[in-house]
Coordinates of C-alpha atoms and ligand atoms in Angstrom, one line a residue:
X1 CA 0.0 0.0 0.0
X2 CA 1.3 3.4 -0.9
X3 CA 0.1 6.9 0.0
X4 CA 0.3 9.1 3.1
X5 CA -1.4 6.7 5.5
X6 CA 1.2 4.0 5.5
X7 CA 2.9 5.0 8.8
X8 CA 0.0 4.1 11.0
X9 CA 0.3 0.4 12.0
X10 CA -2.7 -1.1 13.8
X11 CA -4.9 1.9 13.0
X12 CA -7.1 0.5 10.2
X13 CA -10.3 2.1 11.4
X14 CA -8.8 5.5 11.7
X15 CA -7.2 5.2 8.2
X16 CA -10.5 4.2 6.7
X17 CA -12.2 7.2 8.3
X18 CA -9.6 9.7 7.2
X19 CA -9.6 8.3 3.6
X20 CA -13.4 8.7 3.4
X21 CA -13.1 12.3 4.8
X22 CA -10.3 13.2 2.3
X23 CA -12.5 11.9 -0.6
X24 CA -15.4 13.9 0.8
X25 CA -13.2 17.0 1.0
X26 CA -12.2 16.6 -2.6
X27 CA -15.8 16.2 -3.6
X28 CA -16.7 19.4 -1.7
X29 CA -14.0 21.3 -3.6
X30 CA -15.5 20.0 -6.9
X31 CA -18.9 21.3 -5.8
X32 CA -20.4 17.8 -5.3
X33 CA -22.4 16.4 -2.4
X34 CA -20.3 14.6 0.2
X35 CA -22.6 12.7 2.6
X36 CA -21.0 14.4 5.6
X37 CA -17.7 12.5 5.6
X38 CA -15.8 15.8 5.8
X39 CA -16.1 18.5 8.5
X40 CA -14.0 21.5 9.4
X41 CA -12.8 20.6 12.9
X42 CA -11.2 17.4 14.0
X43 CA -9.8 16.2 17.2
X44 CA -7.1 13.5 17.1
X45 CA -6.8 11.6 20.3
X46 CA -4.7 8.7 21.5
X47 CA -2.1 7.8 24.0
X48 CA 1.5 9.1 23.5
X49 CA 3.2 7.3 20.7
X50 CA 0.0 6.0 19.1
X51 CA 0.6 8.3 16.3
X52 CA -2.1 11.0 16.7
X53 CA 0.1 13.7 15.2
X54 CA 1.3 11.3 12.5
X55 CA -2.4 10.7 11.6
X56 CA -3.2 14.4 11.6
X57 CA -0.2 15.2 9.4
X58 CA -1.1 12.4 6.9
X59 CA -4.7 13.8 6.8
X60 CA -3.4 17.3 6.2
X61 CA -1.3 15.9 3.3
X62 CA -4.4 14.1 1.9
X63 CA -6.4 17.3 2.1
X64 CA -3.8 19.4 0.4
X65 CA -2.7 16.9 -2.4
X66 CA -4.5 16.9 -5.8
X67 CA -4.4 13.1 -5.7
X68 CA -5.8 12.7 -2.2
X69 CA -2.4 12.0 -0.5
X70 CA -0.1 10.4 -3.0
X71 CA 3.0 10.8 -0.8
X72 CA 5.1 11.7 -3.9
X73 CA 4.1 15.1 -5.2
X74 CA 5.6 18.4 -4.0
X75 CA 2.6 19.2 -1.9
X76 CA 2.8 16.0 0.0
X77 CA 6.6 16.4 0.5
X78 CA 6.1 19.9 1.8
X79 CA 3.5 18.8 4.3
X80 CA 5.9 16.3 5.8
X81 CA 8.7 18.7 5.7
X82 CA 6.5 21.3 7.5
X83 CA 7.0 23.9 4.7
X84 CA 3.6 23.8 3.0
X85 CA 2.2 27.3 2.6
X86 CA -1.3 26.2 3.4
X87 CA -0.3 24.3 6.5
X88 CA 0.0 26.0 9.8
X89 CA 1.9 23.8 12.2
X90 CA 1.5 24.6 15.9
X91 CA 3.6 22.9 18.4
X92 CA 3.5 24.5 21.9
X93 CA 7.0 24.5 23.1
X94 CA 6.4 25.6 26.7
X95 CA 4.0 24.2 29.2
X96 CA 1.1 26.3 28.0
X97 CA -0.2 28.1 24.9
X98 CA -1.4 31.7 25.5
X99 CA -4.3 33.7 24.3
X100 CA -2.2 36.2 22.2
X101 CA -0.6 33.4 20.3
X102 CA -4.0 31.8 19.7
X103 CA -5.5 35.1 18.4
X104 CA -2.6 35.5 16.0
X105 CA -3.1 31.9 14.9
X106 CA -6.9 32.4 14.3
X107 CA -6.1 35.5 12.1
X108 CA -3.6 33.6 10.1
X109 CA -5.8 30.6 9.7
X110 CA -8.6 32.7 8.2
X111 CA -6.6 33.6 5.2
X112 CA -7.3 32.1 1.7
X113 CA -5.4 28.9 0.9
X114 CA -2.7 29.8 -1.7
X115 CA -2.9 26.4 -3.3
X116 CA -6.7 26.7 -3.9
X117 CA -7.6 23.7 -1.7
X118 CA -7.7 24.1 2.1
X119 CA -6.0 26.1 4.8
X120 CA -5.1 23.4 7.4
X121 CA -4.1 24.2 11.0
X122 CA -2.5 21.3 12.7
X123 CA -2.4 22.1 16.4
X124 CA -0.4 19.5 18.4
X125 CA -0.9 19.3 22.1
X126 CA -4.0 21.5 21.9
X127 CA -4.6 20.5 25.6
X128 CA -1.9 23.0 26.5
X129 CA -4.1 25.9 25.6
X130 CA -4.8 28.2 28.5
X131 CA -8.5 28.8 29.3
X132 CA -8.5 32.1 27.5
X133 CA -6.7 30.6 24.6
X134 CA -9.3 27.9 24.4
X135 CA -12.0 30.5 24.2
X136 CA -10.3 32.3 21.3
X137 CA -9.9 28.9 19.6
X138 CA -13.6 28.1 20.2
X139 CA -14.7 31.2 18.4
X140 CA -12.7 30.3 15.3
X141 CA -14.1 26.8 15.3
X142 CA -17.7 28.0 15.9
X143 CA -17.5 30.3 12.9
X144 CA -15.1 28.7 10.6
X145 CA -13.6 30.4 7.5
X146 CA -15.0 28.4 4.5
X147 CA -11.8 26.8 3.5
X148 CA -10.1 26.4 6.9
X149 CA -9.7 22.9 8.5
X150 CA -8.7 22.6 12.2
X151 CA -6.8 19.5 13.2
X152 CA -6.4 19.5 17.0
X153 CA -4.4 16.8 18.8
X154 CA -4.7 15.8 22.5
X155 CA -4.1 12.7 24.6
X156 CA -7.9 12.3 25.1
X157 CA -11.1 14.2 24.3
X158 CA -11.5 15.0 28.0
X159 CA -8.3 17.1 27.8
X160 CA -10.2 19.8 25.9
X161 CA -13.1 21.9 27.2
X162 CA -16.5 20.4 26.3
X163 CA -17.4 23.3 24.1
X164 CA -14.5 22.7 21.8
X165 CA -14.8 19.0 22.0
X166 CA -18.4 18.9 21.0
X167 CA -17.7 20.9 17.8
X168 CA -14.9 18.6 16.6
X169 CA -15.2 15.2 15.0
X170 CA -13.1 12.9 17.2
X171 CA -10.6 10.5 15.7
X172 CA -9.5 7.9 18.2
X173 CA -6.2 6.2 17.8
X174 CA -5.6 3.0 19.7
X175 CA -2.4 1.6 21.2
X176 CA -1.0 -0.6 18.4
X177 CA -0.2 -4.1 19.2
X178 CA 3.5 -5.0 19.8
X179 CA 3.3 -7.3 16.8
X180 CA 2.1 -4.4 14.5
X181 CA 4.9 -2.1 15.8
X182 CA 7.5 -4.8 15.4
X183 CA 6.3 -5.4 11.8
X184 CA 6.9 -1.8 10.9
X185 CA 10.4 -1.8 12.4
X186 CA 11.2 -4.9 10.5
X187 CA 9.6 -3.9 7.1
X188 CA 10.7 -0.3 7.0
X189 CA 13.8 -0.1 9.1
X190 CA 15.2 -3.5 8.4
X191 CA 15.5 -4.4 12.1
X192 CA 15.8 -8.1 12.8
X193 CA 12.4 -9.5 14.0
X194 CA 13.3 -10.7 17.5
X195 CA 15.0 -7.5 18.3
X196 CA 12.1 -5.5 16.8
X197 CA 9.6 -7.4 18.9
X198 CA 11.6 -6.9 22.1
X199 CA 11.8 -3.2 21.5
X200 CA 8.1 -3.0 20.6
X201 CA 7.2 -4.7 23.9
X202 CA 9.5 -2.5 25.9
X203 CA 8.0 0.6 24.3
X204 CA 4.4 -0.5 24.8
X205 CA 3.1 0.5 21.4
X206 CA 5.0 3.7 21.2
X207 CA 6.5 3.4 17.7
X208 CA 9.0 6.2 17.8
X209 CA 10.4 5.0 21.1
X210 CA 10.5 1.4 19.9
X211 CA 12.5 2.5 16.9
X212 CA 14.9 4.4 19.1
X213 CA 15.3 1.5 21.5
X214 CA 16.1 -0.8 18.6
X215 CA 18.4 1.5 16.7
X216 CA 20.0 3.9 19.2
X217 CA 22.5 2.2 21.5
X218 CA 22.5 5.1 24.0
X219 CA 18.7 5.0 24.4
X220 CA 18.9 1.3 25.0
X221 CA 21.6 1.8 27.6
X222 CA 19.6 4.5 29.4
X223 CA 16.6 2.1 29.6
X224 CA 18.9 -0.6 31.0
X225 CA 20.2 1.9 33.6
X226 CA 16.6 2.6 34.7
X227 CA 15.8 -1.1 34.9
X228 CA 18.8 -1.7 37.1
X229 CA 17.1 0.3 39.9
X230 CA 14.8 -2.6 41.2
X231 CA 17.7 -4.9 41.9
X232 CA 20.0 -2.1 43.2
X233 CA 17.7 -0.7 45.9
X234 CA 18.6 -3.2 48.6
X235 CA 19.3 -0.7 51.4
X236 CA 19.7 3.0 52.2
X237 CA 23.0 3.7 50.6
X238 CA 22.4 1.9 47.3
X239 CA 18.9 3.4 47.1
X240 CA 20.2 6.9 47.3
X241 CA 22.9 6.1 44.7
X242 CA 20.2 4.6 42.4
X243 CA 18.0 7.7 42.8
X244 CA 20.9 10.1 41.9
X245 CA 21.7 8.0 38.8
X246 CA 18.1 7.9 37.7
X247 CA 17.8 11.6 37.8
X248 CA 21.1 12.1 36.1
X249 CA 20.2 9.6 33.3
X250 CA 17.0 11.5 32.7
X251 CA 18.8 14.8 32.6
X252 CA 21.3 13.4 30.1
X253 CA 18.6 12.1 27.8
X254 CA 16.7 15.4 28.0
X255 CA 19.9 17.3 27.2
X256 CA 20.6 15.1 24.2
X257 CA 17.0 15.7 22.9
X258 CA 17.0 19.5 23.4
X259 CA 20.5 20.1 22.1
X260 CA 19.6 18.5 18.8
X261 CA 16.7 21.0 18.5
X262 CA 18.3 24.2 19.9
X263 CA 21.2 24.9 17.6
X264 CA 19.4 24.5 14.3
X265 CA 16.7 26.9 15.5
X266 CA 19.3 29.5 16.5
X267 CA 21.1 29.0 13.2
X268 CA 17.8 29.5 11.3
X269 CA 17.1 32.7 13.2
X270 CA 20.6 34.0 12.3
X271 CA 20.1 33.2 8.7
X272 CA 16.7 34.9 8.7
X273 CA 18.3 38.1 10.0
X274 CA 21.0 37.8 7.4
X275 CA 23.9 37.5 9.8
X276 CA 27.2 38.1 8.1
X277 CA 25.9 40.4 5.5
X278 CA 26.7 44.1 5.4
X279 CA 25.1 47.3 4.1
X280 CA 22.5 49.9 5.1
X281 CA 20.1 48.8 7.7
X282 CA 22.1 45.8 8.8
X283 CA 23.0 47.2 12.2
X284 CA 19.3 47.9 12.9
X285 CA 18.4 44.4 11.8
X286 CA 21.1 43.0 14.1
X287 CA 19.5 44.8 17.0
X288 CA 16.2 43.2 16.1
X289 CA 17.9 39.9 16.1
X290 CA 19.1 40.3 19.6
X291 CA 15.5 40.6 20.8
X292 CA 14.3 37.7 18.7
X293 CA 17.2 35.6 19.9
X294 CA 16.3 36.3 23.5
X295 CA 12.7 35.3 22.8
X296 CA 13.9 32.1 21.2
X297 CA 16.2 31.3 24.1
X298 CA 13.4 31.8 26.5
X299 CA 11.2 29.4 24.6
X300 CA 14.0 26.9 24.4
X301 CA 14.6 27.1 28.1
X302 CA 10.9 26.5 28.8
X303 CA 11.0 23.6 26.4
X304 CA 14.1 22.2 28.1
X305 CA 12.2 22.2 31.4
X306 CA 9.3 20.4 29.8
X307 CA 11.5 17.8 28.1
X308 CA 13.4 17.2 31.4
X309 CA 10.2 16.6 33.3
X310 CA 8.7 14.4 30.5
X311 CA 11.9 12.3 30.3
X312 CA 12.1 11.7 34.0
X313 CA 8.4 10.8 34.0
X314 CA 9.1 8.4 31.1
X315 CA 11.8 6.7 33.2
X316 CA 9.4 6.4 36.1
X317 CA 6.7 4.8 33.9
X318 CA 9.3 2.3 32.6
X319 CA 10.1 1.5 36.2
X320 CA 6.4 1.1 37.0
X321 CA 6.0 -1.1 34.0
X322 CA 8.8 -3.3 35.4
X323 CA 7.0 -3.7 38.7
X324 CA 3.7 -4.3 36.9
X325 CA 5.3 -7.2 35.1
X326 CA 6.6 -8.5 38.4
X327 CA 3.1 -8.3 39.9
X328 CA 1.6 -10.0 36.9
X329 CA 4.1 -12.8 37.3
X330 CA 3.5 -13.1 41.0
X331 CA -0.2 -13.3 40.4
X332 CA 0.2 -15.8 37.5
X333 CA -1.8 -13.5 35.2
X334 CA -1.8 -14.2 31.5
X335 CA -0.7 -10.8 30.0
X336 CA 2.0 -9.7 27.6
X337 CA 5.0 -8.7 29.6
X338 CA 7.0 -5.6 28.6
X339 CA 10.2 -7.0 30.0
X340 CA 12.0 -10.3 29.4
X341 CA 10.9 -12.9 31.9
X342 CA 14.5 -13.7 32.8
X343 CA 14.9 -10.2 34.2
X344 CA 11.8 -10.5 36.4
X345 CA 12.0 -13.9 37.8
X346 CA 14.4 -13.4 40.7
X347 CA 12.6 -10.3 42.1
X348 CA 9.2 -11.9 41.6
X349 CA 10.1 -14.9 43.7
X350 CA 11.9 -12.9 46.4
X351 CA 9.0 -10.5 47.2
X352 CA 5.2 -10.6 47.6
X353 CA 2.4 -9.1 45.5
X354 CA 1.6 -6.7 48.4
X355 CA 5.2 -5.4 48.4
X356 CA 5.1 -5.0 44.7
X357 CA 1.9 -3.0 44.9
X358 CA 3.4 -0.8 47.6
X359 CA 6.4 -0.2 45.3
X360 CA 4.1 0.7 42.4
X361 CA 2.3 3.2 44.7
X362 CA 5.6 4.7 45.6
X363 CA 6.5 5.3 42.0
X364 CA 3.1 6.9 41.3
X365 CA 3.4 9.1 44.3
X366 CA 6.8 10.2 43.1
X367 CA 5.3 11.1 39.7
X368 CA 2.6 13.2 41.5
X369 CA 5.2 15.0 43.5
X370 CA 7.1 15.9 40.3
X371 CA 3.9 17.5 38.8
X372 CA 3.8 19.6 42.0
X373 CA 7.3 20.9 41.3
X374 CA 9.0 19.1 44.1
X375 CA 12.8 19.0 43.4
X376 CA 13.3 15.9 41.3
X377 CA 16.2 14.5 43.3
X378 CA 14.2 14.8 46.6
X379 CA 11.1 13.1 45.1
X380 CA 13.1 10.3 43.5
X381 CA 15.1 9.7 46.7
X382 CA 12.0 9.3 48.7
X383 CA 10.7 6.8 46.1
X384 CA 13.9 4.9 46.1
X385 CA 13.8 4.5 49.9
X386 CA 10.2 3.2 49.6
X387 CA 11.3 0.7 46.9
X388 CA 14.1 -0.5 49.2
X389 CA 11.7 -0.9 52.1
X390 CA 9.3 -3.0 50.0
Ligands
ZN401 ZN1 0.5 14.2 -3.1

């Protein structure tokens, strides 16, 4: 199968829905009746890694392509590169998205599509809108410009205010099965099947993470570091050491992620201001650049905070998953385990289900403390001590 919808393993129902809608949209443009398959506001939901933004991006490509999403023409390529003139890509970098930004967005979205088809706004993490921002957004969705299509993404429909939610058609992505994810890793990335399946199980249906685990040695090493915690927390001293290393590992990973993003952004800004050129007005432009650079750096800093928090949370979820596997083993439940049985057996036999449950609670409590902005090391140390106690 070719076309823009190939990167959505295990999402057959969603793909069928979006194909029908894209065909309906094309019929609308041709002045034909469409039977209601197309509408102007969509909400893509699904757990992290299920591919909600991938699905939204593919749908945008299908709407903007003359062939309904061929994945080969200029328009399709520009959508995936994020450079299409009729596609507004919104990705909140900080923890929230404000009302001023939203008003600007609404104005820009109302413009006529240059390509003569649609003006598509793809708003990732729309749940990060502040309340006022959500109100500004609501107005735009209530009274849509005739050729504007809103694609909002959020973990679940409940993450958006009901007034917005009720005006959107909801597209629900499911967590793809480990087999479906492994298949993609094998078919497209040429990863050996057993390794692909192990990575897919460890990533619990998160395709991007599964691919990283299977291909990036440092990501796999960081995961191994996290999973050493359960057997390391035997008493006070080792528990504190494990806590420190858990926090450090998460910080290293977050740093690797943000550094990869930061420098190209600064570089693009410098180029936009014509750094290195000379002539009339250049000095003035340079002063403008200093302000823009400061803005960019503020946004990068706020993104770094978010990535750091998300990365540590990811590590804690991985740890929780490890104990969940142990619990399943202790209870003799018949579920797919995320971790290899050989890693779990010793801890499963040397503790009780009650102790495992208490440990799981300690991890969840730690995650809660982190959302309340407790210092990460403090929260993780407290957790590690509870893990050691059992
Ligand atoms: Zn195309």
